[in-house]
Amino acid sequence: MILFRKARGWGYPHSLLKSPPPQPNRHLSPLPHLLNSNPKIEPPTMPFRHAIRGTTYHFNSLRELLARASPLRSGDQLAGIAAETQEERVAARFALADLPLTTFLSEAVVPYESDEVTRLIFDSHDRDAFAPIASFTVGQFRDWLLSTEATTDSLAALAPGVTPEMAAAVSKLMQAQDLISVAQKIRVVTRFRTTVGLPGRLSTRLQPNHPTDDPAGIAASIVDGLSLGSGDAVIGINPATDNPDIVTTLLRLIDFVREKFSIPTQSCVLAHLTTQMAAMKQGAPIDLVFQSIGGTEATNTSFGINLALIAEAHQAARELKRGTIGDNIMYFETGQGSSLSANAYHGCDQQTLEARAYAVARHFRPMLVNTVVGFIGPEYLYDGKQIIRAGLEDHFCGKLLGLPMGCDVCYTNHAAADQDDMDTLLTLLAVAGVNYIMGIPGGDDIMLNYQTSSFHDALYLRGVLNLRPAPEFEQWMQQSTHRQLTVQALLPNTNPREGNLS
Amino acid sequence: MNEKFHDSLAGSSIGTPAYAPSATPTRLSQPSLNSYTPARVQLQRTGHSLTTSEILGLQLATAQARDAVHATLDVPALIRGLDQRKLANLILTSAAATRADYLRNPAFGRTLSGNSETALKNISAKDREPAGVYDLVFVIADGLSALAVDRHARQLLDAVLPLLDASWKIAPICVVEQARVAIADPIGEILAAKASVILIGERPGLSSPDSLGIYITWDPRAGRSDADRNCISNIRPEGLSYQEAAALLHFYLTESRRLQRSGTLLKPSSVAHHLPEKTI
């Protein structure tokens, strides 16, 4: 546990932001040769401090500085790492604003030696891509991101040079409109059978879950969703039972529907990675491969996975060559608080660790990534305010790192949130250019017992913001095929009530 | 209500986008989608939004779920019910003093309050017979839905107790307020029970404010994880019946005693009555 130390000293009134405005040619400045020369050796942690009216706030490590600078959330309070006062939080942000970005290339928040996610972050860092921002502090980085110099193209080129910790750090200096402004400039486009993430488009994952995995019940939700224009990102089912036979049955159901009605989309059954691999071995028609991931090796261990296992599954699915217009195959879900929940957080704040999960995701060029932002419960994100802020942070950080970010805009009934909060976050994310949201009948997931977005929520966003589905799917919607959708037509056998799929 | 106003996105003030689905096609001469699933399919819409009646229906379900989370367990009624059944019982509290504490810090709900721990130890010492220990302790806890416990806990005991023969020496039933599943670990440990069974209110869903769950732990003691438990979920009139739940519970207890363990290794692959995790 990192202890907070607050000392009285000869503080001086702080002069306001010292960062100069970004200069036009700054991005051409050469990368200092000594930077990141040996990330494997952690230097002695440097002290960080900031004084406000005679009080000097000390932060003993990079991870402590990040945690103290993070917006208030119950998970960091639970971990005992949140700022104790609002003033301390802002003091940490002043200190963070003056921190050179290169600090993140010499100090790891989770040890390099013992964590494969840290090793992935350092070993895959692209110095050439980083060059344009190499001389910036975190505060200058924020200013640059919001400047007209940061364009769709320059941000795309920058992505491999940004580490998750840099993204998390800069997000902590941003208010909601900043997170939206910058994310809105970034486009991450992925393809399998549909193209997701194009400008002016909003896709949905049709999530037809059923408490007993009943094929007819699932088919009813698919019919409802498709007829309302949902399902262009993926038709993705969370199975109630995690075994290869169920996975295979459900994948065959979606595959049958997709073929019969020529629906341009992809399927996924969100069982454990190893279950999907077993299903693949028995011939299941797997399009996208799903896994929940976290930002530390220990979190992923608690999920029963590691990088090598994901790579193995990724390779196996690639060999099936089922994508027709692209080969983005992986589907990842994340969410702030998972590392603390697994007692695998290394004293880091939950938002920084969430951003680290995106380093795992981008390594595999995924088709879809979404934070399940309000699912984890009030001990991590207490209320609507915290959920909304976290959703915007996650979307921003994911996009900045080059991920095709979607969001499961959701809450549980023991959090202090309601539908108005969800409408707010949905609207903000759609303005920010979120790639996709969830589509569930009435927003009520009867299997997982939480509330997420509905088919109608997507219609609302497409209506008020003039957004359209993925082009391939939109074309399909213009045909009359979808009018023939019935539960009977969706099920391969003649007696849908039996639910037997051959 | 004006029918043509509904089910047509063309009626929306923002015009008719190219992607707009036309009138829902599945109504005509097909069985209602609702006959296949309890999901909220085929909701009535106006423009791209839901109609007033649908919105109010969703608000009511949300209100019931939220109320269930914040409801207080009716302990006097529960105790009366146990007394009427001549079941010895104890009232305990967790370390969470308030609902807010409970929601913010899960560890509080897994720990007994100081007073309750002392009381339990005293009773344990007094009641323990020289021959040994209890085979089983039932814990009844509010969890995230006191409503579920108020409505189903006594009925469930009525269904399961007749299935347990005299070979099961049962401890006094422990009623705990502001508790989570793992509160059964210290209780089982202090009573030196061979197994614990906790009946607890599950997190309310929008369609299930009163769902009761059961967790079975062999050799309960501090440090047990969820992987060491077996779970029976969704016990309510619209879900798993008392009789079905009781039969499953009896099965798990019998198997636990035979194998001297509980948890994932015990779970028969054909039984799907567990709480699925979303993803994280």
PDB file of N, CA and C in Angstrom, chain A residues 182 287 321 332 342 406 479:
ATOM      1  N   VAL A 182     -11.585  15.171 -28.728  1.00  0.00           N
ATOM      2  CA  VAL A 182     -10.449  14.453 -29.296  1.00  0.00           C
ATOM      3  C   VAL A 182     -10.889  13.117 -29.888  1.00  0.00           C
ATOM      4  N   ASP A 287     -16.908 -16.965 -36.029  1.00  0.00           N
ATOM      5  CA  ASP A 287     -16.482 -15.750 -36.725  1.00  0.00           C
ATOM      6  C   ASP A 287     -15.523 -14.976 -35.826  1.00  0.00           C
ATOM      7  N   LYS A 321     -10.509 -18.404 -41.973  1.00  0.00           N
ATOM      8  CA  LYS A 321     -10.712 -17.459 -43.086  1.00  0.00           C
ATOM      9  C   LYS A 321     -12.186 -17.200 -43.376  1.00  0.00           C
ATOM     10  N   PHE A 332     -12.996  -8.040 -27.733  1.00  0.00           N
ATOM     11  CA  PHE A 332     -12.590  -7.962 -26.322  1.00  0.00           C
ATOM     12  C   PHE A 332     -13.564  -7.090 -25.534  1.00  0.00           C
ATOM     13  N   ALA A 342     -10.072  -8.530  -8.773  1.00  0.00           N
ATOM     14  CA  ALA A 342      -9.262  -9.753  -8.760  1.00  0.00           C
ATOM     15  C   ALA A 342      -8.062  -9.623  -7.820  1.00  0.00           C
ATOM     16  N   GLY A 406     -16.229   0.461 -28.778  1.00  0.00           N
ATOM     17  CA  GLY A 406     -17.652   0.547 -28.538  1.00  0.00           C
ATOM     18  C   GLY A 406     -17.856   0.693 -27.048  1.00  0.00           C
ATOM     19  N   GLN A 479     -33.219  -3.963 -48.592  1.00  0.00           N
ATOM     20  CA  GLN A 479     -33.942  -5.049 -49.246  1.00  0.00           C
ATOM     21  C   GLN A 479     -35.126  -5.429 -48.377  1.00  0.00           C
TER      22      GLN A 479
END
